[in-house]
Short mmCIF file of C-alpha atoms and ligand atoms in Angstrom, two decimals:
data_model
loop_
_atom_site.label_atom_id
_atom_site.label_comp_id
_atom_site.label_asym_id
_atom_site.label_seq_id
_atom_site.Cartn_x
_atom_site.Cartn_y
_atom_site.Cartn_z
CA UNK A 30 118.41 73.40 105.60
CA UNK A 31 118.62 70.70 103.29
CA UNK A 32 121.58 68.82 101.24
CA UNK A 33 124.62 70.75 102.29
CA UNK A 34 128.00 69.31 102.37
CA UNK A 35 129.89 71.95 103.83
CA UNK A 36 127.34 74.46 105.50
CA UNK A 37 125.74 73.53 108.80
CA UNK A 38 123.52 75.43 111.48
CA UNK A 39 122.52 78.05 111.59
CA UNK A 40 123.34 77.03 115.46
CA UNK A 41 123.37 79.09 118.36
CA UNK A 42 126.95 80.11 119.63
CA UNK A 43 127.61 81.87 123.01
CA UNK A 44 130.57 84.39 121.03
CA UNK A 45 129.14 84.69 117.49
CA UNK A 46 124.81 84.51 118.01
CA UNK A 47 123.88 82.46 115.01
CA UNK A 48 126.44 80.84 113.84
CA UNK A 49 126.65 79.23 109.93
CA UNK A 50 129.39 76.97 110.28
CA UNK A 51 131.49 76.23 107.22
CA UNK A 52 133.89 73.34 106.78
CA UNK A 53 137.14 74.14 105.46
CA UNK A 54 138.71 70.20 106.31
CA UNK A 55 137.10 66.60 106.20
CA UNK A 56 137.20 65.06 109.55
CA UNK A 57 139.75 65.23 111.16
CA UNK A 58 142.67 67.26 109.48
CA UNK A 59 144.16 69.48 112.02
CA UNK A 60 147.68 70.22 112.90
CA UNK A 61 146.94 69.94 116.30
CA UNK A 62 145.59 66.65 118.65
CA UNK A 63 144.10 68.59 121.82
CA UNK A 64 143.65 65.97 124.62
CA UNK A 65 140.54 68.23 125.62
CA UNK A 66 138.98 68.14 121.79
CA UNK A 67 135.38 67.37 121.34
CA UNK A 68 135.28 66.32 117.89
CA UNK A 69 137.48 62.95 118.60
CA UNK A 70 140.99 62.30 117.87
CA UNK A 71 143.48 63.91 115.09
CA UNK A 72 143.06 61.14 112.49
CA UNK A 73 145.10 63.23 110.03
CA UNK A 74 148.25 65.74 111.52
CA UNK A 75 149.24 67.54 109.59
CA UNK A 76 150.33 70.99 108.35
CA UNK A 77 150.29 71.10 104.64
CA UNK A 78 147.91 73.16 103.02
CA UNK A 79 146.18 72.46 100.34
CA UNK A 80 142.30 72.83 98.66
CA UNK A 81 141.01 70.01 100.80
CA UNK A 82 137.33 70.62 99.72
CA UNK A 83 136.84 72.63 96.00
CA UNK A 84 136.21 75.94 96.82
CA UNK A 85 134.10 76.14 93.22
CA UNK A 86 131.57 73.62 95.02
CA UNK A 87 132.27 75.45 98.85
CA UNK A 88 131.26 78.87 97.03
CA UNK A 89 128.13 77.77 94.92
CA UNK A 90 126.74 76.09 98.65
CA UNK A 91 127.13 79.21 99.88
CA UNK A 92 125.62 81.29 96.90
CA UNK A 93 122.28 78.73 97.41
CA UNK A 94 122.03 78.92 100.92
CA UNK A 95 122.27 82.87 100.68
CA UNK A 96 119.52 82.57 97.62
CA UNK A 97 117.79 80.08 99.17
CA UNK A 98 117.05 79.98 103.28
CA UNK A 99 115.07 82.59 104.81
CA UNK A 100 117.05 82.54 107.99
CA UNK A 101 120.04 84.96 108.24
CA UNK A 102 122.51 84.40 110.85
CA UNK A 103 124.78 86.67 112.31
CA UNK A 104 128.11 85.36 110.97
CA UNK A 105 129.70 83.09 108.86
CA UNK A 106 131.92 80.82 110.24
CA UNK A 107 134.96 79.17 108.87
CA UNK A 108 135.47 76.53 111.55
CA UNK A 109 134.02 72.74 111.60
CA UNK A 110 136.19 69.18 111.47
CA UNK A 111 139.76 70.33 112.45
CA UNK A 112 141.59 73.88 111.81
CA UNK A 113 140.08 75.78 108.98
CA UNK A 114 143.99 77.74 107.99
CA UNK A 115 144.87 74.45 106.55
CA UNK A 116 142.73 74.95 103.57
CA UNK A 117 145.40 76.84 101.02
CA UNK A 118 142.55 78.67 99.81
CA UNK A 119 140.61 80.22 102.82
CA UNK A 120 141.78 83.98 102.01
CA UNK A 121 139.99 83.14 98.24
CA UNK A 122 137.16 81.83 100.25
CA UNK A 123 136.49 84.80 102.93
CA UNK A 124 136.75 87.04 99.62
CA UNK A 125 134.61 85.59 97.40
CA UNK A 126 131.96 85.89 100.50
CA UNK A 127 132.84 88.98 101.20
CA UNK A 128 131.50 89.79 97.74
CA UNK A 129 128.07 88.13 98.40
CA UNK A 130 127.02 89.06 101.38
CA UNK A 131 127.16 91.87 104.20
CA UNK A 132 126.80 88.99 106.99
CA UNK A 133 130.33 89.03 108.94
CA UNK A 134 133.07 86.11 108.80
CA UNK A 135 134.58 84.53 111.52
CA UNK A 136 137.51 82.79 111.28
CA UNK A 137 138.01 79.81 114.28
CA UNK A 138 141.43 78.69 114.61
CA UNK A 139 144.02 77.12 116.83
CA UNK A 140 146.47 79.97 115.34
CA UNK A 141 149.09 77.16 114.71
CA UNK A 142 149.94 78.61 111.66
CA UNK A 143 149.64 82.89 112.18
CA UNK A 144 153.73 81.77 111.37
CA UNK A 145 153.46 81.80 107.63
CA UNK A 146 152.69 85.39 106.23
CA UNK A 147 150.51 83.93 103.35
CA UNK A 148 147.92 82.95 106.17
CA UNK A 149 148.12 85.96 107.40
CA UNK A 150 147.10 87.85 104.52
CA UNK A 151 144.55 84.99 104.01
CA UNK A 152 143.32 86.12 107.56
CA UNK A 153 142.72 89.63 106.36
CA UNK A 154 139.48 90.33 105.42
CA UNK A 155 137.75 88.30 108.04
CA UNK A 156 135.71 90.44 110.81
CA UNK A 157 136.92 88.35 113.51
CA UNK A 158 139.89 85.66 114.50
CA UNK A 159 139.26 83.68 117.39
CA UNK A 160 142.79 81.80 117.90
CA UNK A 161 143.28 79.63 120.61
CA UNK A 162 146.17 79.74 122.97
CA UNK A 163 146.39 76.65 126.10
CA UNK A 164 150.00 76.92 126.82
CA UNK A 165 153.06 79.20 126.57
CA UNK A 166 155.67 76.84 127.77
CA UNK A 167 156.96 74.00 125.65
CA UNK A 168 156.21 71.10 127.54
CA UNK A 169 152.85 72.02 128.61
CA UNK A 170 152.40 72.88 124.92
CA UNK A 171 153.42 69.57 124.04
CA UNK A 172 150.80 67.63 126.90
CA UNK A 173 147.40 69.99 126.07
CA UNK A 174 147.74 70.38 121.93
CA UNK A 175 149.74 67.44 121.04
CA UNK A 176 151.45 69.62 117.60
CA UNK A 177 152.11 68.49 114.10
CA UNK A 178 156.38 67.50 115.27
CA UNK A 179 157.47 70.96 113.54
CA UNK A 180 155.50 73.34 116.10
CA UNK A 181 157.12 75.09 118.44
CA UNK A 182 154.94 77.19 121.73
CA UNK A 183 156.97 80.20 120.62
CA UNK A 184 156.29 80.00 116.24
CA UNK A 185 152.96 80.25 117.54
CA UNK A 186 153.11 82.82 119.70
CA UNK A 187 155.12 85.00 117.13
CA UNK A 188 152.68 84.50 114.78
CA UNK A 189 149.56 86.00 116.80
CA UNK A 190 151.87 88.81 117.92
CA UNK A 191 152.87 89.36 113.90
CA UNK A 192 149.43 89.10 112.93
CA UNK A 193 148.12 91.23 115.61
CA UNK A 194 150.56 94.03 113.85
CA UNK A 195 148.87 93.40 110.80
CA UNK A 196 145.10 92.89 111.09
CA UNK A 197 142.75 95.59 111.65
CA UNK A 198 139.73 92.99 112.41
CA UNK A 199 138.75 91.52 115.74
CA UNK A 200 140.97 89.24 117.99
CA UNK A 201 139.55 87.18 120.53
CA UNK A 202 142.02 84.65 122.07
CA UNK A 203 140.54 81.83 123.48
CA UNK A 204 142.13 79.53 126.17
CA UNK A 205 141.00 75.96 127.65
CA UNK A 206 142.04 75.14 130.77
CA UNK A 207 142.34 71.82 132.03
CA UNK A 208 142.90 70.80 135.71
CA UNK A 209 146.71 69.95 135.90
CA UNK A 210 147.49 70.35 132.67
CA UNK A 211 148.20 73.98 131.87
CA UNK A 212 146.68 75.38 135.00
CA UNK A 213 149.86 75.99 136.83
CA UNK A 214 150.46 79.24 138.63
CA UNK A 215 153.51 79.70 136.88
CA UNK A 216 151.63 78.86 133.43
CA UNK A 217 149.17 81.42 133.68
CA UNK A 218 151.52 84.25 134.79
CA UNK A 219 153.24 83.77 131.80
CA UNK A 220 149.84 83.40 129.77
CA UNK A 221 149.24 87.09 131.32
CA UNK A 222 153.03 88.26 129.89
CA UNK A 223 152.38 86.55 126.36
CA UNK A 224 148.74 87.97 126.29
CA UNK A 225 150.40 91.50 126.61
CA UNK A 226 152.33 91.13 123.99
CA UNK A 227 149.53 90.11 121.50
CA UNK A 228 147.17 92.10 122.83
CA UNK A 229 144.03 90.49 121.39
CA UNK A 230 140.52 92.59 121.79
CA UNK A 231 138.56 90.26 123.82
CA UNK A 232 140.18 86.99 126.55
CA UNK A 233 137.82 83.83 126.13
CA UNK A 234 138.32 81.43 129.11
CA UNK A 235 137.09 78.08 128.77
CA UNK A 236 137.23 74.77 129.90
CA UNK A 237 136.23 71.35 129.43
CA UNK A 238 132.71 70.87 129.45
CA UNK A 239 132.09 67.95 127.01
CA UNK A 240 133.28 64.42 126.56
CA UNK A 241 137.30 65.08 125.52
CA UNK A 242 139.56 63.20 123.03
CA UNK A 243 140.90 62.46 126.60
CA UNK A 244 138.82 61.04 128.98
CA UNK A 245 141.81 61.88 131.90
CA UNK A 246 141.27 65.56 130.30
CA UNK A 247 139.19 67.39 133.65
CA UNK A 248 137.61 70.71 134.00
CA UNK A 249 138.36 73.35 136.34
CA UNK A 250 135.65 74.64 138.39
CA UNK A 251 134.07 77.77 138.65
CA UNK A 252 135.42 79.40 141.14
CA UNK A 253 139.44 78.39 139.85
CA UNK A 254 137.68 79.99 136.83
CA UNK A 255 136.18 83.16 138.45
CA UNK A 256 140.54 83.36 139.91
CA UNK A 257 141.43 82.99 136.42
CA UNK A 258 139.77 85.73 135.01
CA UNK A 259 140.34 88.43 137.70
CA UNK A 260 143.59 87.46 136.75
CA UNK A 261 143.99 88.29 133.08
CA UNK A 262 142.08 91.32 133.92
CA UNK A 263 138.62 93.61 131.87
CA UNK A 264 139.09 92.05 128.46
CA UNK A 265 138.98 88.41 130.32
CA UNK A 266 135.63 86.82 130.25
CA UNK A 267 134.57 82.94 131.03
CA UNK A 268 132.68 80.88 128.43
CA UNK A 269 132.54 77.72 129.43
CA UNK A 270 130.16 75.90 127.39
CA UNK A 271 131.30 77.50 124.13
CA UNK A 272 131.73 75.16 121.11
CA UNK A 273 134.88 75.26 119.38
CA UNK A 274 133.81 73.32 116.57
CA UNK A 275 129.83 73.55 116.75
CA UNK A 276 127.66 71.07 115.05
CA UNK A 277 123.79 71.19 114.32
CA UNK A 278 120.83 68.83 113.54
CA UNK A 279 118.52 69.64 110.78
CA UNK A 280 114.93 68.61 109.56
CA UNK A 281 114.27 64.89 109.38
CA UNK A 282 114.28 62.36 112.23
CA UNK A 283 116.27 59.62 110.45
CA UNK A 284 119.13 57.24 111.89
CA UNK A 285 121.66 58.19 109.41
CA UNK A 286 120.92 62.08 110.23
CA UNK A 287 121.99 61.08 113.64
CA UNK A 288 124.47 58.96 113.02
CA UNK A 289 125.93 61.90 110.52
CA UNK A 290 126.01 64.23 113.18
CA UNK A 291 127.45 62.45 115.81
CA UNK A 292 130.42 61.48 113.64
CA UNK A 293 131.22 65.12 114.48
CA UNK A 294 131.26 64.47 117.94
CA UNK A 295 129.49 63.00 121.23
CA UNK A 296 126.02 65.17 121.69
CA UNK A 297 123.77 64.98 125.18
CA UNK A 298 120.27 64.20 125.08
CA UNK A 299 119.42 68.16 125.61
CA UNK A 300 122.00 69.02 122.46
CA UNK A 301 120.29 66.72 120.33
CA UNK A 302 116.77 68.05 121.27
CA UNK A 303 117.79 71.84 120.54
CA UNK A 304 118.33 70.83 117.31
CA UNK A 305 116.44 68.72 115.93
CA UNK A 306 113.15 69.45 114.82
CA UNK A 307 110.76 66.14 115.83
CA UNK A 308 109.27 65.15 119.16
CA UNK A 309 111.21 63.79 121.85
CA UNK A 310 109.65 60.50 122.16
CA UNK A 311 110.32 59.74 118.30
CA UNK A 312 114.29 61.10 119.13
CA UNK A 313 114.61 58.67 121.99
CA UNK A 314 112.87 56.12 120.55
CA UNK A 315 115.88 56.64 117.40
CA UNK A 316 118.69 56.70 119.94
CA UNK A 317 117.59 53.76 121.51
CA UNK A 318 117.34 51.17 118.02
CA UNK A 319 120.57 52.31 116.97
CA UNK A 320 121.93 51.42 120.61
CA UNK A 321 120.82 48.36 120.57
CA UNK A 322 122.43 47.95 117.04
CA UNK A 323 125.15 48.75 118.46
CA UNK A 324 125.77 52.11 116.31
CA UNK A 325 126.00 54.51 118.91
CA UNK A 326 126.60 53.91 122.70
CA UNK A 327 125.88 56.09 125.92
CA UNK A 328 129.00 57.91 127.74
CA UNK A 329 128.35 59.68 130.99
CA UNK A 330 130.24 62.41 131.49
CA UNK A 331 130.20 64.89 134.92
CA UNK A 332 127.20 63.50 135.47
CA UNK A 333 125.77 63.90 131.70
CA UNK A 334 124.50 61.08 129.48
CA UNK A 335 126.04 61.84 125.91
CA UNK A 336 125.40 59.40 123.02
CA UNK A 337 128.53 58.91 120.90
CA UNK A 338 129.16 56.19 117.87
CA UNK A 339 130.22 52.86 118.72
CA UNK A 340 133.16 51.16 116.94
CA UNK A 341 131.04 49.60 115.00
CA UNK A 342 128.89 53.13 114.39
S1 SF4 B 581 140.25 71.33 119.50
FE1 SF4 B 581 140.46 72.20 117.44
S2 SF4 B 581 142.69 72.54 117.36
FE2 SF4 B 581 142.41 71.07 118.98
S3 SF4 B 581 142.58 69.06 117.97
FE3 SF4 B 581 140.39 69.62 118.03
S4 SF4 B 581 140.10 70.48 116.00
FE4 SF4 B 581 142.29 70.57 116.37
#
């Protein structure tokens, strides 16, 4: 899959099968800054919408990959560099799709802004919303999702339970826990209330599993995980190792595809073999030239080597 500037993948996703990812933003637009995200800091939050890439050119990518690639994946999803309801134009997007294609669409969100009713109805048509959800209280909001100043825990809350009135689609909430953070007893009892009141279809529990915005940002382990979920009860499940914002490697073995790719975000040895299609010895041998030109560097990580881009990179 060649010369795309908004598709990437298909990759393989733990919720959705095969996954084609579509970016809504450029790096990184989101209204949130989680200390836990794996796609590097907020460089831009905000929460004005607006066409931040042309939908004409977004739609015709999509029209050639459909024409073009013999491999179908199981959804379409609107996800990628930062939080995908920002684009004032999604609900044209998921439409004119809709009209191409019987393959599902997936929306990926952080649900920041379910508030406004015109994302909402953008939201419509989609098969499936995965919002996410890491704190109910204010303060811990504040600590795990660092918000655009004008959020408030409860606007966001409202807005899943208002668009849970409206949709007809799937809803599966997603939550990231992080050790101390918004792991509190208290937090998660009144996670469990909340969650009642939006009744989503399906609970995603996750946690941190790769390098964070944060690097004080910890994971919980299993079996505080395995507590969780008998917890929040049958529709709970725990998906650690799930990618929020999935990325993908494609044909070609060149630097600047892996220096591309890891401008997304930090990638282990292992990620960077699933995807990309050349030997491991010529891979390696890649990683290592453009560490010692100081593009990328190595960052262990519980006991994982992940190669991320330098300052320089
Ligand atoms: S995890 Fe998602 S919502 Fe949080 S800062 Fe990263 S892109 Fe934004």
């Amino acid at each position: 899959m060649k010369n795309y500037c908004y598709l990437y993948g298909p990759v393989p996703s733990r919720r959705l099968g095969r996954s084609l990812g579509i970016d809504l933003v450029p790096h990184k637009a989101c209204t949130y800054d989680c200390i836990y995200c794996q796609i590097g800091k907020t460089t831009w939050k905000t929460m004005e919408r607006k066409e931040y890439v042309p939908v004409q050119d977004l739609i015709e990518e999509i029209e050639r990959f459909l024409r073009d690639e013999t491999s179908s994946p199981d959804y379409l999803s609107l996800s990628g560099s930062g939080e995908p309801t920002l684009h004032s134009k999604i609900g044209e997007i998921i439409q004119a799709i809709k009209k191409r294609t019987s393959i599902p669409v997936a929306v990926l969100t952080n649900g920041s802004l379910l508030f406004m009713e015109e994302v909402r109805e953008d939201l419509r048509n989609a098969d499936v919303v995965l919002p996410s959800l890491d704190a109910v209280t204010e303060g811990v909001f504040l600590k795990v999702n660092r918000p655009f100043p004008l959020f408030s825990v409860e606007q966001v809350i409202q807005g899943l339970i208002q668009f849970r009135k409206s949709y007809g689609g799937q809803i599966w909430l997603e939550i990231l826990f992080c050790k101390g953070v918004n792991d509190s007893p208290e937090e998660i009892l009144r996670m469990r209330e909340v969650i009642d009141r939006i009744q989503p279809d399906q609970i995603h529990l996750n946690t941190v599993v790769r390098p964070p915005s944060e690097k004080w940002a910890s994971p919980l382990n299993q079996e505080e995980m395995e507590k969780i979920k008998d917890l929040f009860g049958k529709k709970a499940s725990i998906i650690s190792g799930f990618d929020r914002h999935p990325v993908s490697l494609e044909k070609g073995d060149s630097k600047e595809m892996i220096l591309k790719i890891l401008r997304r975000r930090p990638l282990s040895l292992s990620d960077l073999l699933k995807g990309i299609k050349i030997p491991p010895e010529i891979l390696k041998g890649s990683l290592e030239a453009l560490i010692e030109e100081r593009k990328i560097r190595k960052e262990i990580f519980k006991g994982e080597t992940y190669y991320e881009l330098s300052e320089e990179g």
